[in-house]
Coordinates of C-alpha atoms in Angstrom, one line a residue:
Chain A
Q27 CA 11.6 -8.4 13.4
K28 CA 9.3 -7.0 10.9
E29 CA 5.7 -7.8 10.9
V30 CA 5.6 -8.8 7.1
E31 CA 8.6 -10.3 5.4
Q32 CA 9.1 -10.7 1.5
D33 CA 11.8 -11.6 -0.8
P34 CA 12.5 -8.7 -2.8
G35 CA 13.7 -10.6 -6.0
P36 CA 14.1 -9.5 -8.6
L37 CA 12.2 -12.5 -10.5
S38 CA 12.4 -13.0 -14.0
V39 CA 10.3 -15.5 -15.7
P40 CA 9.7 -16.3 -19.5
E41 CA 5.9 -15.9 -20.7
G42 CA 3.9 -18.4 -19.9
A43 CA 5.3 -19.8 -16.8
I44 CA 3.8 -20.0 -13.5
V45 CA 4.8 -17.5 -11.0
S46 CA 5.1 -17.8 -7.2
L47 CA 5.2 -15.1 -4.8
N48 CA 5.3 -15.6 -1.2
C49 CA 5.6 -13.7 2.1
T50 CA 5.8 -14.8 5.6
Y51 CA 3.9 -12.8 8.7
S52 CA 4.8 -12.7 12.5
N53 CA 1.5 -12.0 14.2
S54 CA -1.1 -14.6 14.4
A55 CA -3.8 -12.2 14.9
F56 CA -3.7 -11.0 11.4
Q57 CA -6.8 -12.0 9.6
Y58 CA -6.8 -10.3 5.9
F59 CA -4.3 -10.6 3.6
M60 CA -4.1 -8.6 0.3
W61 CA -1.8 -8.5 -2.7
Y62 CA -1.0 -5.3 -4.6
R63 CA 0.3 -5.0 -7.7
Q64 CA 2.5 -1.9 -8.4
Y65 CA 3.7 -0.8 -11.8
S66 CA 6.7 1.6 -12.1
R67 CA 6.0 5.3 -10.8
K68 CA 2.3 4.4 -10.1
G69 CA 0.5 3.3 -6.9
P70 CA -0.6 0.2 -5.7
E71 CA -3.6 -1.3 -6.7
L72 CA -5.6 -4.2 -5.2
L73 CA -5.1 -7.5 -6.8
M74 CA -7.2 -9.7 -4.4
Y75 CA -7.7 -10.5 -0.4
T76 CA -8.2 -13.5 1.4
Y77 CA -9.7 -14.0 4.7
S78 CA -8.3 -16.6 7.1
S79 CA -6.8 -19.7 5.6
G80 CA -7.4 -21.3 2.5
N81 CA -7.2 -20.6 -1.3
K82 CA -8.8 -17.6 -3.4
E83 CA -9.0 -17.6 -7.4
D84 CA -9.4 -15.0 -10.0
G85 CA -8.7 -15.7 -13.4
R86 CA -4.9 -16.5 -13.4
F87 CA -4.1 -15.5 -9.9
T88 CA -4.8 -17.7 -6.9
A89 CA -4.0 -16.3 -3.3
Q90 CA -3.4 -19.0 -0.5
V91 CA -2.7 -18.4 2.9
D92 CA -1.4 -21.2 5.6
K93 CA -1.8 -20.0 8.9
S94 CA -0.3 -22.6 10.7
S95 CA 3.2 -21.8 9.2
K96 CA 2.1 -17.6 9.1
Y97 CA 3.0 -18.2 4.8
I98 CA 0.9 -16.0 2.3
S99 CA 1.5 -16.9 -1.5
L100 CA 0.4 -15.5 -4.6
F101 CA 0.5 -17.6 -7.8
I102 CA 0.2 -16.4 -11.4
R103 CA -0.6 -18.8 -14.2
D104 CA 0.3 -18.1 -17.9
S105 CA 2.2 -15.3 -17.2
Q106 CA 2.2 -12.1 -19.4
P107 CA 4.4 -9.3 -20.2
S108 CA 1.9 -7.0 -18.8
D109 CA 2.2 -9.1 -15.1
S110 CA 5.9 -7.3 -15.0
A111 CA 5.5 -5.4 -11.9
T112 CA 6.1 -5.0 -8.1
Y113 CA 4.1 -7.5 -6.0
L114 CA 3.3 -6.1 -2.5
C115 CA 1.9 -8.3 0.0
A116 CA 0.0 -6.8 3.0
T117 CA -2.1 -7.6 6.2
Y118 CA -3.7 -5.9 8.9
T119 CA -5.0 -6.0 12.3
G120 CA -7.3 -3.3 14.2
N121 CA -6.1 0.0 12.1
Q122 CA -2.6 -1.0 11.7
F123 CA -1.6 -1.8 8.2
Y124 CA 1.7 -3.8 7.5
F125 CA 3.2 -3.9 3.7
G126 CA 5.8 -6.3 2.5
T127 CA 8.8 -4.6 0.7
G128 CA 7.4 -5.8 -2.7
T129 CA 9.1 -8.4 -5.2
S130 CA 10.1 -7.1 -8.9
L131 CA 8.8 -9.4 -11.6
T132 CA 9.7 -9.3 -15.0
V133 CA 8.0 -11.6 -17.7
I134 CA 10.0 -12.0 -20.6
P135 CA 8.1 -12.2 -24.2
Chain E
N4 CA -14.9 9.1 -11.3
A5 CA -11.2 10.0 -10.7
G6 CA -10.9 8.0 -7.7
V7 CA -7.7 9.2 -5.6
T8 CA -5.9 12.1 -6.8
Q9 CA -3.0 13.8 -4.8
T10 CA -1.3 17.1 -5.2
P11 CA 1.5 18.1 -6.2
K12 CA 2.9 14.9 -8.0
F13 CA 6.7 16.1 -7.5
R14 CA 8.2 18.6 -4.8
V15 CA 11.8 19.6 -4.0
L16 CA 12.2 21.1 -0.4
K17 CA 15.0 22.5 1.7
T18 CA 15.5 21.3 5.0
G19 CA 13.4 23.6 7.2
Q20 CA 10.8 24.5 4.6
S21 CA 7.0 23.6 5.1
M22 CA 4.3 22.1 2.9
T23 CA 1.2 20.4 2.4
L24 CA 0.3 17.6 0.2
L25 CA -3.3 17.2 -0.6
C26 CA -5.5 14.1 -1.2
A27 CA -8.8 14.2 -2.6
Q28 CA -11.3 11.1 -3.5
D29 CA -14.7 10.8 -5.1
M30 CA -15.7 7.4 -3.9
N31 CA -17.3 8.7 -0.7
H32 CA -15.0 6.9 1.5
E33 CA -15.2 7.3 5.1
Y34 CA -11.4 5.9 5.4
M35 CA -8.5 7.6 4.5
Y36 CA -4.7 6.8 4.7
W37 CA -1.4 8.3 4.1
Y38 CA 1.5 6.2 3.6
R39 CA 5.2 6.6 2.6
Q40 CA 7.2 4.1 0.5
D41 CA 11.0 3.7 1.0
P42 CA 13.2 1.7 -1.0
G43 CA 13.7 -1.8 1.4
M44 CA 11.1 -0.4 3.8
G45 CA 7.9 -1.0 1.8
L46 CA 4.6 1.2 2.7
R47 CA 4.4 2.6 6.0
L48 CA 1.6 4.2 7.7
I49 CA 2.0 7.8 8.7
H50 CA -1.5 8.8 9.6
Y51 CA -5.2 7.6 9.0
S52 CA -8.5 8.8 9.5
V53 CA -11.8 6.9 10.1
G54 CA -14.1 9.9 9.1
E55 CA -14.2 13.6 8.9
G56 CA -13.1 15.4 11.8
T57 CA -10.8 12.3 12.9
T58 CA -7.2 11.3 12.7
A59 CA -4.9 8.7 14.2
K60 CA -1.6 8.0 14.3
G61 CA 0.1 5.1 12.2
E62 CA 3.4 3.3 12.5
V63 CA 5.4 6.4 11.5
P64 CA 3.6 9.5 12.7
D65 CA 6.5 11.8 13.8
G66 CA 7.2 15.0 11.9
Y67 CA 4.1 14.9 9.9
N68 CA 0.4 16.4 10.9
V69 CA -2.7 15.9 9.0
S70 CA -6.3 17.0 8.7
R71 CA -9.8 16.0 7.8
L72 CA -11.9 18.8 7.4
K73 CA -14.2 17.4 4.5
K74 CA -14.9 13.8 4.1
Q75 CA -13.0 13.8 0.5
N76 CA -10.1 15.4 1.6
F77 CA -7.2 14.3 3.7
L78 CA -4.1 16.6 4.2
L79 CA -0.4 15.8 5.0
G80 CA 1.3 18.6 6.6
L81 CA 5.6 18.8 7.2
E82 CA 5.9 21.7 9.4
S83 CA 9.9 21.7 9.3
A84 CA 11.0 19.0 6.4
A85 CA 13.8 17.1 7.0
P86 CA 16.4 14.8 4.4
S87 CA 15.1 11.4 6.1
Q88 CA 11.1 12.7 4.9
T89 CA 12.3 12.5 1.2
S90 CA 10.3 9.8 0.3
V91 CA 7.3 8.8 -2.6
Y92 CA 3.7 9.5 -0.7
F93 CA 1.0 7.8 -1.1
C94 CA -2.7 8.8 0.0
A95 CA -5.7 5.7 0.0
S96 CA -9.1 5.7 0.8
S97 CA -11.4 2.6 1.6
R98 CA -15.2 2.1 2.6
Q99 CA -15.9 1.7 6.2
G100 CA -15.4 -1.6 7.4
A101 CA -13.4 -2.3 4.1
A102 CA -10.0 -1.4 5.2
N103 CA -8.5 -4.7 3.3
E104 CA -10.2 -2.8 0.0
Q105 CA -7.7 0.4 -0.5
F106 CA -7.5 2.6 -3.2
F107 CA -4.2 4.3 -3.9
G108 CA -3.6 7.5 -5.4
P109 CA -0.6 8.3 -8.1
G110 CA 1.8 9.2 -5.7
T111 CA 3.5 12.3 -4.6
R112 CA 7.6 12.4 -4.9
L113 CA 9.0 14.5 -2.6
T114 CA 12.7 15.5 -2.2
V115 CA 14.3 17.4 1.1
L116 CA 17.7 19.0 0.2

């Protein structure tokens, strides 16, 4: 079993839609959970991170962690064509880092 | 402020050849990392460093060596390249104690024939 599982999509939505991206993880010791955005042929860039359980909001983006079910989510409100990218979830413990395979998102104008 | 830069951007090697990938950061970060990204596998940590002169193994270290002689540079070496090492390689850096906030370089696309 992989440490982090992520549905690869692809996901295609109309502009203005609410997008939900999800991952599951296996190790209850994970405390930090990150979301990265990766445009085609570019390096990942950190969108936001959360520590332990709960929600964190940053503009149109909300990250949510449910430690009881080992489930992490990223919600994008009022999605824009510029949000079209691959979204990677990630976590770590100690100095070992684990990334999901990424979900490809296309927002259609 | 260039952030994290990687050299070269592209490279094609023949099986058995060697090469070194260079990563440089100008953010004075203590921690540096090397990842590889393959379709369906996601990003996997190869090696990392928590400071000048230190290195440690990640999830997939076999076939790679690293060195951190200067704080701003992190080198990834392939002594005898194999087709299985065809991948996109990303370097990243972060502040000490902030491994959750990694800054990535643009990547190096390596093909081993």
